[in-house]
């Protein structure tokens, strides 16, 4: 079974630039999450989708971050404009139901200079 | 108060040692509890779920005390391969996203 796919693996940008991350969850998984993990911290939820609807985006900085999952499958997370403090690993995860078992992708490591 | 708090670590132990990690959570209505493991520069992976009755998986034992809002993970006979960060994870309610603690780093040396 294919795992959660994410791209790119690494991204380096300058502050105020834009960046987008892509995620393709495990086939059949209705729930998709984007987490931000800053070095030395645990993952922090940015947004949760159920199919193509948003379940929780309360911690998403909506002035600069946006995410979509238009067809209920793959998803894109965008940051515009980026700030230095956005340097982190952006993890996408999916699950088949409310079991607590999340399958994470390898993440995108973002460095904002 | 943070939603999920863990021992600060790091824990440096020799092979064969027994080590215990503790975690507390703030939301008394939380439904489900887990330990995830994260290797250096890798993604988190589910290690085990935690039940009120306690559960064991080989050398790993997890316990939950709902009254104290306390979760623990015990690792017996530590192996070099146990070196990782252990994340305490709580689900506030069914269908909501998991809340992760900061993690506790374990380093097992020979």
Short mmCIF file of C-alpha atoms in Angstrom, two decimals:
data_model
loop_
_atom_site.label_atom_id
_atom_site.label_comp_id
_atom_site.label_asym_id
_atom_site.label_seq_id
_atom_site.Cartn_x
_atom_site.Cartn_y
_atom_site.Cartn_z
CA UNK A 1 0.00 0.00 0.00
CA UNK A 2 1.40 3.39 -0.99
CA UNK A 3 1.96 5.81 1.85
CA UNK A 4 1.26 9.53 2.11
CA UNK A 5 3.16 11.36 -0.61
CA UNK A 6 4.47 14.88 -0.11
CA UNK A 7 6.49 17.23 -2.26
CA UNK A 8 8.83 18.93 -2.36
CA UNK A 9 11.07 17.34 0.26
CA UNK A 10 13.01 20.55 0.88
CA UNK A 11 12.36 24.18 0.04
CA UNK A 12 14.46 27.29 0.66
CA UNK A 13 12.91 30.70 0.06
CA UNK A 14 13.45 34.27 1.11
CA UNK A 15 11.03 36.04 3.43
CA UNK A 16 8.02 37.59 1.72
CA UNK A 17 8.15 34.99 -1.06
CA UNK A 18 5.39 32.46 -1.66
CA UNK A 19 5.59 28.68 -1.39
CA UNK A 20 3.24 25.76 -1.92
CA UNK A 21 3.32 22.20 -0.65
CA UNK A 22 1.49 19.23 -2.09
CA UNK A 23 0.13 16.12 -0.41
CA UNK A 24 -1.51 12.96 -1.72
CA UNK A 25 -3.00 10.88 1.11
CA UNK A 26 -3.37 7.12 1.29
CA UNK A 27 -6.05 5.98 -1.12
CA UNK A 28 -9.46 5.90 0.52
CA UNK A 29 -8.51 8.01 3.52
CA UNK A 30 -11.20 10.63 3.96
CA UNK A 31 -9.44 12.70 6.59
CA UNK A 32 -6.36 14.76 5.76
CA UNK A 33 -4.32 16.93 8.11
CA UNK A 34 -1.58 19.49 7.75
CA UNK A 35 0.71 19.86 10.76
CA UNK A 36 3.60 22.28 11.32
CA UNK A 37 6.57 21.01 13.32
CA UNK A 38 9.12 23.56 14.47
CA UNK A 39 12.49 22.16 15.52
CA UNK A 40 12.33 20.81 19.05
CA UNK A 41 8.52 20.94 19.20
CA UNK A 42 5.74 18.48 18.61
CA UNK A 43 3.58 18.71 15.49
CA UNK A 44 0.95 21.47 15.66
CA UNK A 45 -2.27 21.17 13.68
CA UNK A 46 -2.81 23.75 10.97
CA UNK A 47 -5.90 22.36 9.26
CA UNK A 48 -8.04 19.21 9.14
CA UNK A 49 -10.13 18.18 6.12
CA UNK A 50 -12.89 15.60 5.98
CA UNK A 51 -13.22 14.76 2.29
CA UNK A 52 -13.16 18.25 0.73
CA UNK A 53 -14.63 20.09 3.71
CA UNK A 54 -12.71 21.88 6.46
CA UNK A 55 -13.26 20.41 9.94
CA UNK A 56 -10.80 22.55 11.90
CA UNK A 57 -8.69 25.49 10.76
CA UNK A 58 -8.68 27.38 14.04
CA UNK A 59 -4.88 27.43 14.25
CA UNK A 60 -4.22 28.29 10.63
CA UNK A 61 -2.79 31.85 10.27
CA UNK A 62 -5.30 32.78 7.63
CA UNK A 63 -3.68 36.09 6.77
CA UNK A 64 -0.82 34.18 5.12
CA UNK A 65 -1.67 30.49 5.01
CA UNK A 66 -4.27 28.82 2.83
CA UNK A 67 -5.10 25.21 2.08
CA UNK A 68 -7.45 23.39 -0.21
CA UNK A 69 -8.57 19.87 -0.98
CA UNK A 70 -10.82 20.51 -3.92
CA UNK A 71 -11.67 16.97 -5.01
CA UNK A 72 -11.39 15.35 -1.62
CA UNK A 73 -8.14 13.61 -2.50
CA UNK A 74 -4.87 15.53 -2.72
CA UNK A 75 -4.27 18.82 -0.99
CA UNK A 76 -2.16 21.95 -1.31
CA UNK A 77 -0.92 24.19 1.48
CA UNK A 78 0.28 27.67 0.54
CA UNK A 79 2.13 30.37 2.43
CA UNK A 80 2.07 33.90 1.06
CA UNK A 81 4.07 35.87 2.11
CA UNK A 82 6.46 33.73 4.14
CA UNK A 83 8.03 34.92 7.38
CA UNK A 84 11.22 33.79 9.08
CA UNK A 85 9.17 32.06 11.79
CA UNK A 86 7.52 29.82 9.18
CA UNK A 87 10.74 27.80 8.97
CA UNK A 88 9.60 24.32 9.98
CA UNK A 89 8.71 20.87 8.69
CA UNK A 90 5.23 20.74 7.20
CA UNK A 91 3.74 17.30 7.69
CA UNK A 92 0.73 15.95 5.90
CA UNK A 93 -1.14 13.04 7.47
CA UNK A 94 -4.21 11.02 6.63
CA UNK A 95 -6.50 8.64 8.42
CA UNK A 96 -9.38 6.38 7.47
CA UNK A 97 -11.46 7.27 10.50
CA UNK A 98 -11.41 8.51 14.08
CA UNK A 99 -9.04 5.77 15.28
CA UNK A 100 -6.10 7.92 16.28
CA UNK A 101 -3.85 6.21 13.81
CA UNK A 102 -2.43 8.87 11.54
CA UNK A 103 -0.17 8.03 8.64
CA UNK A 104 2.31 10.81 8.02
CA UNK A 105 4.19 11.73 4.90
CA UNK A 106 7.92 12.43 5.01
CA UNK A 107 7.25 16.14 5.30
CA UNK A 108 8.53 19.25 3.56
CA UNK A 109 11.36 21.03 5.32
CA UNK A 110 10.97 24.77 4.72
CA UNK A 111 13.73 27.25 5.39
CA UNK A 112 12.85 30.94 5.16
CA UNK A 113 15.91 33.19 4.90
CA UNK B 1 -1.20 25.51 30.81
CA UNK B 2 -0.28 23.57 27.67
CA UNK B 3 -2.74 20.95 26.46
CA UNK B 4 -0.20 18.13 26.57
CA UNK B 5 2.94 18.33 28.69
CA UNK B 6 5.79 15.86 28.78
CA UNK B 7 8.98 15.32 30.72
CA UNK B 8 11.57 17.69 29.26
CA UNK B 9 14.28 15.06 28.71
CA UNK B 10 16.61 14.16 27.16
CA UNK B 11 16.94 10.75 28.72
CA UNK B 12 20.35 9.12 28.27
CA UNK B 13 20.37 5.48 29.38
CA UNK B 14 22.56 2.40 28.85
CA UNK B 15 21.36 -0.63 26.97
CA UNK B 16 19.22 -2.86 29.13
CA UNK B 17 17.92 -0.04 31.31
CA UNK B 18 14.28 0.57 32.13
CA UNK B 19 13.04 4.07 31.40
CA UNK B 20 9.70 5.76 32.02
CA UNK B 21 8.17 8.77 30.34
CA UNK B 22 5.33 10.78 31.83
CA UNK B 23 2.76 13.03 30.28
CA UNK B 24 -0.16 15.12 31.56
CA UNK B 25 -3.08 16.56 29.62
CA UNK B 26 -5.32 19.50 30.47
CA UNK B 27 -8.67 18.58 28.90
CA UNK B 28 -10.43 16.19 31.25
CA UNK B 29 -12.94 15.31 28.50
CA UNK B 30 -10.22 13.91 26.23
CA UNK B 31 -11.24 10.67 24.62
CA UNK B 32 -8.22 8.82 23.29
CA UNK B 33 -4.55 8.64 24.07
CA UNK B 34 -1.50 7.45 22.18
CA UNK B 35 2.26 7.33 22.09
CA UNK B 36 3.92 8.09 18.80
CA UNK B 37 7.59 7.58 18.02
CA UNK B 38 9.63 9.93 15.84
CA UNK B 39 13.11 9.05 14.64
CA UNK B 40 15.54 11.83 13.83
CA UNK B 41 14.50 13.65 10.65
CA UNK B 42 11.62 11.23 10.10
CA UNK B 43 7.87 11.44 10.41
CA UNK B 44 5.99 10.40 13.57
CA UNK B 45 4.61 6.84 13.66
CA UNK B 46 2.09 5.31 16.01
CA UNK B 47 3.80 3.29 18.73
CA UNK B 48 0.77 2.26 20.74
CA UNK B 49 -2.62 3.31 22.00
CA UNK B 50 -3.17 3.86 25.71
CA UNK B 51 -6.12 2.41 27.59
CA UNK B 52 -7.38 2.88 31.13
CA UNK B 53 -6.73 -0.78 31.82
CA UNK B 54 -3.14 -0.40 30.68
CA UNK B 55 -1.66 -2.18 27.73
CA UNK B 56 1.57 -3.90 26.91
CA UNK B 57 3.36 -4.55 23.64
CA UNK B 58 6.53 -6.52 24.17
CA UNK B 59 8.94 -4.34 26.12
CA UNK B 60 6.59 -1.37 26.06
CA UNK B 61 3.85 -0.71 28.63
CA UNK B 62 1.46 2.24 28.51
CA UNK B 63 -0.78 3.38 31.34
CA UNK B 64 -3.56 5.95 31.62
CA UNK B 65 -4.87 7.54 34.81
CA UNK B 66 -7.95 9.56 33.89
CA UNK B 67 -8.45 10.91 37.42
CA UNK B 68 -4.97 12.44 37.42
CA UNK B 69 -5.00 13.17 33.67
CA UNK B 70 -1.70 11.35 33.44
CA UNK B 71 -0.23 9.03 30.81
CA UNK B 72 2.95 7.00 31.05
CA UNK B 73 5.16 4.86 28.84
CA UNK B 74 7.58 2.31 30.28
CA UNK B 75 10.32 0.77 28.17
CA UNK B 76 12.07 -2.27 29.61
CA UNK B 77 15.42 -3.69 28.49
CA UNK B 78 16.23 -0.67 26.32
CA UNK B 79 17.82 -1.31 22.93
CA UNK B 80 19.99 1.00 20.84
CA UNK B 81 17.16 1.04 18.31
CA UNK B 82 14.81 2.59 20.89
CA UNK B 83 16.69 5.88 20.53
CA UNK B 84 14.08 8.33 19.27
CA UNK B 85 11.70 11.05 20.38
CA UNK B 86 8.52 9.81 22.05
CA UNK B 87 5.45 11.98 21.56
CA UNK B 88 2.49 11.88 23.93
CA UNK B 89 -0.69 12.39 21.93
CA UNK B 90 -4.26 13.15 22.96
CA UNK B 91 -7.52 13.22 21.03
CA UNK B 92 -9.99 15.70 22.59
CA UNK B 93 -12.97 13.95 21.03
CA UNK B 94 -13.78 11.48 18.29
CA UNK B 95 -13.16 12.90 14.86
CA UNK B 96 -11.00 15.79 15.99
CA UNK B 97 -7.34 16.17 15.25
CA UNK B 98 -4.69 14.77 17.54
CA UNK B 99 -2.82 17.10 19.89
CA UNK B 100 0.86 16.32 20.25
CA UNK B 101 3.15 16.98 23.18
CA UNK B 102 6.57 18.44 22.67
CA UNK B 103 8.21 15.03 22.83
CA UNK B 104 10.84 13.44 25.02
CA UNK B 105 14.11 12.37 23.48
CA UNK B 106 15.61 9.03 24.46
CA UNK B 107 19.20 8.13 23.71
CA UNK B 108 20.28 4.55 24.44
CA UNK B 109 24.02 3.92 24.48
CA UNK B 110 26.09 0.73 24.50
#
